[in-house]
Amino acid sequence: METIRIAIPSAQPGGLDCAIGAHFGHCDCYTLVDVAQGAIAAIETLPNMPHVHGGCMAPVNHLSQNGVQVLLAGGMGMRPLMGFAQVGITVYHGGDAASVKDAVDAFLAGSLVPFDRNQTCGGGCE
């Protein structure tokens, strides 16, 4: 079975016990979790890119270039959601999770819903 790389917007310093970031583009960092055969296989952190207004594709491309296939996010605008679709990253709504580990566990249990346009904000929402 293949390994899936999941990115979760996180507060510093990142890791499973950190809070999930409320908005993907404004988080401190990303916790990257590799899962294989339904279990966590590896964990690392990735610094976020500077986010300037209208520059939503910078973090999208940054995650894509780091092998991310799935993003668990609390909030984002329509432009980055469309950008993730263009680069082949599937986005799930994981904003109700108390920690990165809770979001990953919910994803592995199949209880997260794909992020859709009805969940997007105008940008900068927290």
CSV table of N, CA and C in Angstrom, one decimal:
chain,number,residue,atom,x,y,z
A,1,MET,N,0.8,-1.2,0.0
A,1,MET,CA,0.0,0.0,0.0
A,1,MET,C,0.9,1.2,0.0
A,2,GLU,N,0.5,2.2,-0.7
A,2,GLU,CA,1.3,3.4,-0.8
A,2,GLU,C,1.2,4.3,0.4
A,3,THR,N,2.2,5.1,0.5
A,3,THR,CA,2.3,6.1,1.6
A,3,THR,C,1.6,7.4,1.1
A,4,ILE,N,0.8,8.0,2.0
A,4,ILE,CA,0.1,9.2,1.7
A,4,ILE,C,0.7,10.3,2.6
A,5,ARG,N,1.1,11.4,2.0
A,5,ARG,CA,1.7,12.6,2.8
A,5,ARG,C,0.5,13.6,3.1
A,6,ILE,N,0.3,13.8,4.3
A,6,ILE,CA,-0.8,14.7,4.8
A,6,ILE,C,-0.1,16.0,5.4
A,7,ALA,N,-0.6,17.2,5.0
A,7,ALA,CA,-0.2,18.4,5.6
A,7,ALA,C,-1.3,19.0,6.5
A,8,ILE,N,-0.9,19.4,7.7
A,8,ILE,CA,-1.9,20.1,8.6
A,8,ILE,C,-1.3,21.4,9.0
A,9,PRO,N,-2.0,22.5,8.7
A,9,PRO,CA,-1.6,23.8,9.2
A,9,PRO,C,-1.5,23.8,10.8
A,10,SER,N,-0.3,24.2,11.3
A,10,SER,CA,-0.1,24.0,12.7
A,10,SER,C,0.5,25.3,13.4
A,11,ALA,N,0.3,25.4,14.7
A,11,ALA,CA,1.0,26.4,15.5
A,11,ALA,C,2.4,25.9,15.7
A,12,GLN,N,3.3,26.8,16.0
A,12,GLN,CA,4.7,26.4,16.3
A,12,GLN,C,4.7,25.6,17.6
A,13,PRO,N,5.5,24.6,17.7
A,13,PRO,CA,6.6,24.2,16.8
A,13,PRO,C,6.2,23.1,15.8
A,14,GLY,N,4.9,22.8,15.7
A,14,GLY,CA,4.4,21.8,14.9
A,14,GLY,C,4.5,20.4,15.6
A,15,GLY,N,3.9,19.4,15.0
A,15,GLY,CA,3.9,18.1,15.6
A,15,GLY,C,2.5,17.7,16.0
A,16,LEU,N,2.3,16.4,16.4
A,16,LEU,CA,1.0,15.9,16.6
A,16,LEU,C,0.2,16.6,17.7
A,17,ASP,N,0.9,17.1,18.8
A,17,ASP,CA,0.2,17.7,19.9
A,17,ASP,C,-0.2,19.2,19.7
A,18,CYS,N,0.2,19.8,18.6
A,18,CYS,CA,0.0,21.2,18.4
A,18,CYS,C,-1.5,21.4,17.9
A,19,ALA,N,-1.9,22.6,18.1
A,19,ALA,CA,-3.3,23.0,17.6
A,19,ALA,C,-3.2,23.1,16.1
A,20,ILE,N,-4.4,22.8,15.5
A,20,ILE,CA,-4.5,22.9,14.0
A,20,ILE,C,-4.7,24.4,13.7
A,21,GLY,N,-4.0,24.9,12.7
A,21,GLY,CA,-4.1,26.3,12.3
A,21,GLY,C,-5.5,26.6,11.7
A,22,ALA,N,-6.1,27.8,12.1
A,22,ALA,CA,-7.4,28.1,11.7
A,22,ALA,C,-7.5,28.4,10.2
A,23,HIS,N,-6.4,28.9,9.6
A,23,HIS,CA,-6.5,29.3,8.2
A,23,HIS,C,-5.1,28.8,7.6
A,24,PHE,N,-5.2,28.0,6.6
A,24,PHE,CA,-4.0,27.4,6.1
A,24,PHE,C,-2.9,28.3,5.7
A,25,GLY,N,-3.2,29.5,5.1
A,25,GLY,CA,-2.2,30.4,4.6
A,25,GLY,C,-1.5,31.2,5.6
A,26,HIS,N,-2.1,31.3,6.8
A,26,HIS,CA,-1.5,32.1,7.9
A,26,HIS,C,-1.0,31.3,9.1
A,27,CYS,N,-0.8,30.0,8.9
A,27,CYS,CA,-0.3,29.2,10.0
A,27,CYS,C,1.2,29.4,10.2
A,28,ASP,N,1.7,29.0,11.4
A,28,ASP,CA,3.2,29.1,11.6
A,28,ASP,C,4.0,28.2,10.8
A,29,CYS,N,3.4,26.9,10.7
A,29,CYS,CA,4.1,25.9,10.0
A,29,CYS,C,3.1,24.8,9.6
A,30,TYR,N,3.6,23.8,8.9
A,30,TYR,CA,2.8,22.6,8.6
A,30,TYR,C,3.4,21.4,9.2
A,31,THR,N,2.6,20.6,9.8
A,31,THR,CA,3.0,19.3,10.3
A,31,THR,C,2.7,18.3,9.1
A,32,LEU,N,3.8,17.7,8.7
A,32,LEU,CA,3.6,16.7,7.6
A,32,LEU,C,3.6,15.3,8.2
A,33,VAL,N,2.6,14.6,7.9
A,33,VAL,CA,2.4,13.2,8.4
A,33,VAL,C,2.3,12.3,7.3
A,34,ASP,N,3.2,11.3,7.3
A,34,ASP,CA,3.2,10.2,6.3
A,34,ASP,C,2.4,9.1,6.9
A,35,VAL,N,1.4,8.6,6.2
A,35,VAL,CA,0.6,7.4,6.7
A,35,VAL,C,0.8,6.3,5.7
A,36,ALA,N,0.9,5.1,6.2
A,36,ALA,CA,1.0,3.9,5.4
A,36,ALA,C,0.3,2.8,6.1
A,37,GLN,N,-0.5,2.1,5.4
A,37,GLN,CA,-1.3,1.0,5.9
A,37,GLN,C,-2.2,1.4,7.1
A,38,GLY,N,-2.7,2.6,7.0
A,38,GLY,CA,-3.7,3.1,8.0
A,38,GLY,C,-3.0,3.6,9.3
A,39,ALA,N,-1.7,3.8,9.3
A,39,ALA,CA,-1.0,4.2,10.5
A,39,ALA,C,0.0,5.3,10.2
A,40,ILE,N,0.3,6.1,11.2
A,40,ILE,CA,1.3,7.1,11.1
A,40,ILE,C,2.7,6.5,10.9
A,41,ALA,N,3.4,6.8,9.9
A,41,ALA,CA,4.7,6.2,9.6
A,41,ALA,C,5.9,7.2,9.9
A,42,ALA,N,5.6,8.5,9.7
A,42,ALA,CA,6.6,9.5,9.9
A,42,ALA,C,6.0,10.9,10.1
A,43,ILE,N,6.7,11.7,10.8
A,43,ILE,CA,6.2,13.1,11.1
A,43,ILE,C,7.4,14.1,10.9
A,44,GLU,N,7.1,15.2,10.3
A,44,GLU,CA,8.1,16.3,10.2
A,44,GLU,C,7.4,17.6,10.1
A,45,THR,N,8.1,18.7,10.2
A,45,THR,CA,7.5,20.0,10.1
A,45,THR,C,8.1,20.7,8.9
A,46,LEU,N,7.3,21.6,8.4
A,46,LEU,CA,7.7,22.4,7.2
A,46,LEU,C,7.3,23.8,7.5
A,47,PRO,N,8.3,24.8,7.4
A,47,PRO,CA,7.9,26.2,7.7
A,47,PRO,C,6.9,26.7,6.6
A,48,ASN,N,6.1,27.6,7.0
A,48,ASN,CA,5.1,28.2,6.0
A,48,ASN,C,5.9,29.2,5.2
A,49,MET,N,5.3,29.5,4.0
A,49,MET,CA,5.8,30.5,3.1
A,49,MET,C,5.2,31.8,3.6
A,50,PRO,N,5.9,33.0,3.3
A,50,PRO,CA,5.2,34.3,3.6
A,50,PRO,C,4.0,34.4,2.8
A,51,HIS,N,2.9,34.8,3.4
A,51,HIS,CA,1.6,34.9,2.7
A,51,HIS,C,1.3,36.4,2.5
A,52,VAL,N,1.3,36.8,1.3
A,52,VAL,CA,0.9,38.2,1.0
A,52,VAL,C,-0.5,38.2,0.3
A,53,HIS,N,-1.2,39.2,0.4
A,53,HIS,CA,-2.6,39.3,-0.1
A,53,HIS,C,-2.5,39.0,-1.6
A,54,GLY,N,-3.3,38.0,-2.0
A,54,GLY,CA,-3.4,37.6,-3.4
A,54,GLY,C,-2.3,36.6,-3.8
A,55,GLY,N,-1.5,36.2,-2.9
A,55,GLY,CA,-0.4,35.3,-3.2
A,55,GLY,C,-0.7,33.9,-2.7
A,56,CYS,N,-1.9,33.5,-2.8
A,56,CYS,CA,-2.3,32.2,-2.2
A,56,CYS,C,-1.7,31.0,-2.9
A,57,MET,N,-1.2,31.1,-4.1
A,57,MET,CA,-0.6,30.0,-4.8
A,57,MET,C,0.8,29.7,-4.2
A,58,ALA,N,1.5,30.6,-3.6
A,58,ALA,CA,2.8,30.3,-3.0
A,58,ALA,C,2.8,29.2,-2.0
A,59,PRO,N,1.9,29.2,-1.0
A,59,PRO,CA,1.9,28.1,-0.1
A,59,PRO,C,1.3,26.8,-0.8
A,60,VAL,N,0.4,26.9,-1.7
A,60,VAL,CA,-0.1,25.8,-2.4
A,60,VAL,C,1.1,25.1,-3.2
A,61,ASN,N,1.9,25.8,-3.9
A,61,ASN,CA,3.0,25.2,-4.6
A,61,ASN,C,4.0,24.7,-3.7
A,62,HIS,N,4.3,25.4,-2.6
A,62,HIS,CA,5.2,25.0,-1.5
A,62,HIS,C,4.9,23.6,-1.0
A,63,LEU,N,3.6,23.3,-0.7
A,63,LEU,CA,3.2,22.0,-0.2
A,63,LEU,C,3.2,21.0,-1.4
A,64,SER,N,2.9,21.4,-2.6
A,64,SER,CA,2.9,20.4,-3.7
A,64,SER,C,4.4,20.0,-3.9
A,65,GLN,N,5.3,20.9,-3.9
A,65,GLN,CA,6.7,20.6,-4.1
A,65,GLN,C,7.3,19.7,-3.0
A,66,ASN,N,6.6,19.7,-1.9
A,66,ASN,CA,7.1,18.8,-0.8
A,66,ASN,C,6.3,17.5,-0.7
A,67,GLY,N,5.7,17.1,-1.8
A,67,GLY,CA,5.1,15.8,-1.9
A,67,GLY,C,3.7,15.6,-1.2
A,68,VAL,N,3.1,16.7,-0.8
A,68,VAL,CA,1.8,16.6,-0.1
A,68,VAL,C,0.7,16.2,-1.0
A,69,GLN,N,-0.1,15.2,-0.6
A,69,GLN,CA,-1.2,14.7,-1.4
A,69,GLN,C,-2.6,15.1,-0.7
A,70,VAL,N,-2.6,15.3,0.6
A,70,VAL,CA,-3.8,15.6,1.3
A,70,VAL,C,-3.5,16.8,2.3
A,71,LEU,N,-4.5,17.7,2.4
A,71,LEU,CA,-4.4,18.8,3.3
A,71,LEU,C,-5.6,18.8,4.2
A,72,LEU,N,-5.4,18.9,5.5
A,72,LEU,CA,-6.5,18.9,6.5
A,72,LEU,C,-6.5,20.4,7.0
A,73,ALA,N,-7.5,21.1,6.7
A,73,ALA,CA,-7.5,22.6,7.0
A,73,ALA,C,-8.8,23.0,7.7
A,74,GLY,N,-8.7,24.1,8.4
A,74,GLY,CA,-9.8,24.7,9.1
A,74,GLY,C,-10.5,25.7,8.3
A,75,GLY,N,-9.7,26.5,7.5
A,75,GLY,CA,-10.3,27.5,6.7
A,75,GLY,C,-9.4,27.9,5.5
A,76,MET,N,-10.0,28.4,4.4
A,76,MET,CA,-9.3,28.9,3.3
A,76,MET,C,-10.2,29.6,2.3
A,77,GLY,N,-9.7,30.4,1.5
A,77,GLY,CA,-10.5,31.0,0.4
A,77,GLY,C,-10.7,30.1,-0.8
A,78,MET,N,-11.5,30.6,-1.7
A,78,MET,CA,-11.8,29.8,-2.9
A,78,MET,C,-10.6,29.7,-3.8
A,79,ARG,N,-9.8,30.7,-3.9
A,79,ARG,CA,-8.6,30.7,-4.8
A,79,ARG,C,-7.6,29.6,-4.4
A,80,PRO,N,-7.2,29.5,-3.2
A,80,PRO,CA,-6.3,28.4,-2.8
A,80,PRO,C,-7.0,27.0,-2.9
A,81,LEU,N,-8.3,26.9,-2.6
A,81,LEU,CA,-9.0,25.6,-2.8
A,81,LEU,C,-8.9,25.2,-4.2
A,82,MET,N,-9.1,26.1,-5.2
A,82,MET,CA,-9.0,25.7,-6.6
A,82,MET,C,-7.6,25.4,-7.0
A,83,GLY,N,-6.6,26.1,-6.3
A,83,GLY,CA,-5.2,25.9,-6.6
A,83,GLY,C,-4.8,24.5,-6.2
A,84,PHE,N,-5.3,24.1,-5.0
A,84,PHE,CA,-5.0,22.7,-4.5
A,84,PHE,C,-5.5,21.7,-5.5
A,85,ALA,N,-6.7,21.9,-6.0
A,85,ALA,CA,-7.3,21.0,-7.0
A,85,ALA,C,-6.4,20.9,-8.2
A,86,GLN,N,-5.9,22.0,-8.7
A,86,GLN,CA,-5.0,22.1,-9.9
A,86,GLN,C,-3.7,21.3,-9.7
A,87,VAL,N,-3.2,21.3,-8.5
A,87,VAL,CA,-1.9,20.6,-8.2
A,87,VAL,C,-2.1,19.2,-7.7
A,88,GLY,N,-3.4,18.8,-7.6
A,88,GLY,CA,-3.7,17.4,-7.2
A,88,GLY,C,-3.7,17.1,-5.7
A,89,ILE,N,-3.8,18.1,-4.9
A,89,ILE,CA,-3.9,17.9,-3.4
A,89,ILE,C,-5.4,18.0,-3.0
A,90,THR,N,-5.8,16.9,-2.3
A,90,THR,CA,-7.2,16.8,-1.9
A,90,THR,C,-7.3,17.5,-0.5
A,91,VAL,N,-8.3,18.4,-0.3
A,91,VAL,CA,-8.4,19.2,0.9
A,91,VAL,C,-9.6,18.6,1.7
A,92,TYR,N,-9.4,18.4,3.0
A,92,TYR,CA,-10.5,17.9,3.8
A,92,TYR,C,-10.7,19.0,4.9
A,93,HIS,N,-11.9,19.2,5.4
A,93,HIS,CA,-12.2,20.1,6.5
A,93,HIS,C,-11.9,19.4,7.8
A,94,GLY,N,-10.9,19.9,8.5
A,94,GLY,CA,-10.5,19.3,9.8
A,94,GLY,C,-10.4,20.3,10.9
A,95,GLY,N,-11.1,21.4,10.7
A,95,GLY,CA,-11.0,22.5,11.6
A,95,GLY,C,-11.6,22.3,13.0
A,96,ASP,N,-12.4,21.3,13.2
A,96,ASP,CA,-13.0,21.0,14.5
A,96,ASP,C,-12.1,20.2,15.4
A,97,ALA,N,-11.0,19.7,14.8
A,97,ALA,CA,-10.1,18.9,15.6
A,97,ALA,C,-9.3,19.8,16.6
A,98,ALA,N,-9.1,19.2,17.8
A,98,ALA,CA,-8.4,19.9,18.9
A,98,ALA,C,-6.9,20.0,18.7
A,99,SER,N,-6.4,19.0,18.0
A,99,SER,CA,-4.9,18.9,17.7
A,99,SER,C,-4.7,18.3,16.3
A,100,VAL,N,-3.4,18.4,15.9
A,100,VAL,CA,-3.0,17.8,14.7
A,100,VAL,C,-3.3,16.3,14.7
A,101,LYS,N,-3.0,15.6,15.8
A,101,LYS,CA,-3.2,14.2,15.9
A,101,LYS,C,-4.7,13.8,15.8
A,102,ASP,N,-5.6,14.6,16.4
A,102,ASP,CA,-7.0,14.4,16.3
A,102,ASP,C,-7.5,14.5,14.9
A,103,ALA,N,-6.9,15.5,14.1
A,103,ALA,CA,-7.3,15.7,12.7
A,103,ALA,C,-6.8,14.5,11.9
A,104,VAL,N,-5.6,14.0,12.1
A,104,VAL,CA,-5.1,12.8,11.4
A,104,VAL,C,-5.9,11.6,11.7
A,105,ASP,N,-6.2,11.4,13.0
A,105,ASP,CA,-7.0,10.3,13.4
A,105,ASP,C,-8.4,10.3,12.8
A,106,ALA,N,-9.0,11.5,12.7
A,106,ALA,CA,-10.3,11.6,12.0
A,106,ALA,C,-10.2,11.3,10.5
A,107,PHE,N,-9.1,11.7,9.9
A,107,PHE,CA,-8.9,11.4,8.5
A,107,PHE,C,-8.8,9.9,8.3
A,108,LEU,N,-8.0,9.3,9.1
A,108,LEU,CA,-7.8,7.9,9.0
A,108,LEU,C,-9.1,7.1,9.3
A,109,ALA,N,-9.9,7.6,10.1
A,109,ALA,CA,-11.2,7.0,10.4
A,109,ALA,C,-12.3,7.2,9.3
A,110,GLY,N,-11.9,8.1,8.4
A,110,GLY,CA,-12.9,8.4,7.3
A,110,GLY,C,-14.0,9.4,7.7
A,111,SER,N,-13.8,10.1,8.8
A,111,SER,CA,-14.9,11.0,9.3
A,111,SER,C,-14.8,12.4,8.9
A,112,LEU,N,-13.7,12.8,8.1
A,112,LEU,CA,-13.6,14.2,7.6
A,112,LEU,C,-14.3,14.3,6.2
A,113,VAL,N,-14.9,15.4,6.0
A,113,VAL,CA,-15.5,15.7,4.7
A,113,VAL,C,-14.6,16.5,3.8
A,114,PRO,N,-14.7,16.2,2.5
A,114,PRO,CA,-13.9,17.0,1.5
A,114,PRO,C,-14.3,18.5,1.7
A,115,PHE,N,-13.3,19.4,1.6
A,115,PHE,CA,-13.6,20.8,1.7
A,115,PHE,C,-14.3,21.2,0.4
A,116,ASP,N,-15.3,22.0,0.5
A,116,ASP,CA,-16.0,22.5,-0.8
A,116,ASP,C,-16.2,24.0,-0.7
A,117,ARG,N,-16.7,24.5,-1.8
A,117,ARG,CA,-16.8,26.0,-2.0
A,117,ARG,C,-17.7,26.6,-0.9
A,118,ASN,N,-18.6,25.9,-0.4
A,118,ASN,CA,-19.5,26.4,0.7
A,118,ASN,C,-18.8,26.7,2.0
A,119,GLN,N,-17.6,26.1,2.2
A,119,GLN,CA,-16.8,26.2,3.4
A,119,GLN,C,-15.7,27.3,3.2
A,120,THR,N,-15.6,27.9,2.1
A,120,THR,CA,-14.5,28.8,1.9
A,120,THR,C,-14.9,30.2,2.4
A,121,CYS,N,-13.9,31.0,2.7
A,121,CYS,CA,-14.2,32.4,3.1
A,121,CYS,C,-13.6,33.3,2.1
A,122,GLY,N,-13.7,34.6,2.4
A,122,GLY,CA,-13.3,35.6,1.5
A,122,GLY,C,-11.8,35.8,1.5
A,123,GLY,N,-11.1,35.0,2.3
A,123,GLY,CA,-9.6,35.2,2.5
A,123,GLY,C,-9.4,35.9,3.8
A,124,GLY,N,-8.4,35.4,4.6
A,124,GLY,CA,-8.1,36.0,5.9
A,124,GLY,C,-9.0,35.7,7.0
A,125,CYS,N,-10.0,34.9,6.8
A,125,CYS,CA,-10.9,34.5,7.9
A,125,CYS,C,-10.2,33.7,8.9
A,126,GLU,N,-10.5,33.8,10.1
A,126,GLU,CA,-9.8,33.0,11.2
A,126,GLU,C,-10.8,32.0,11.8
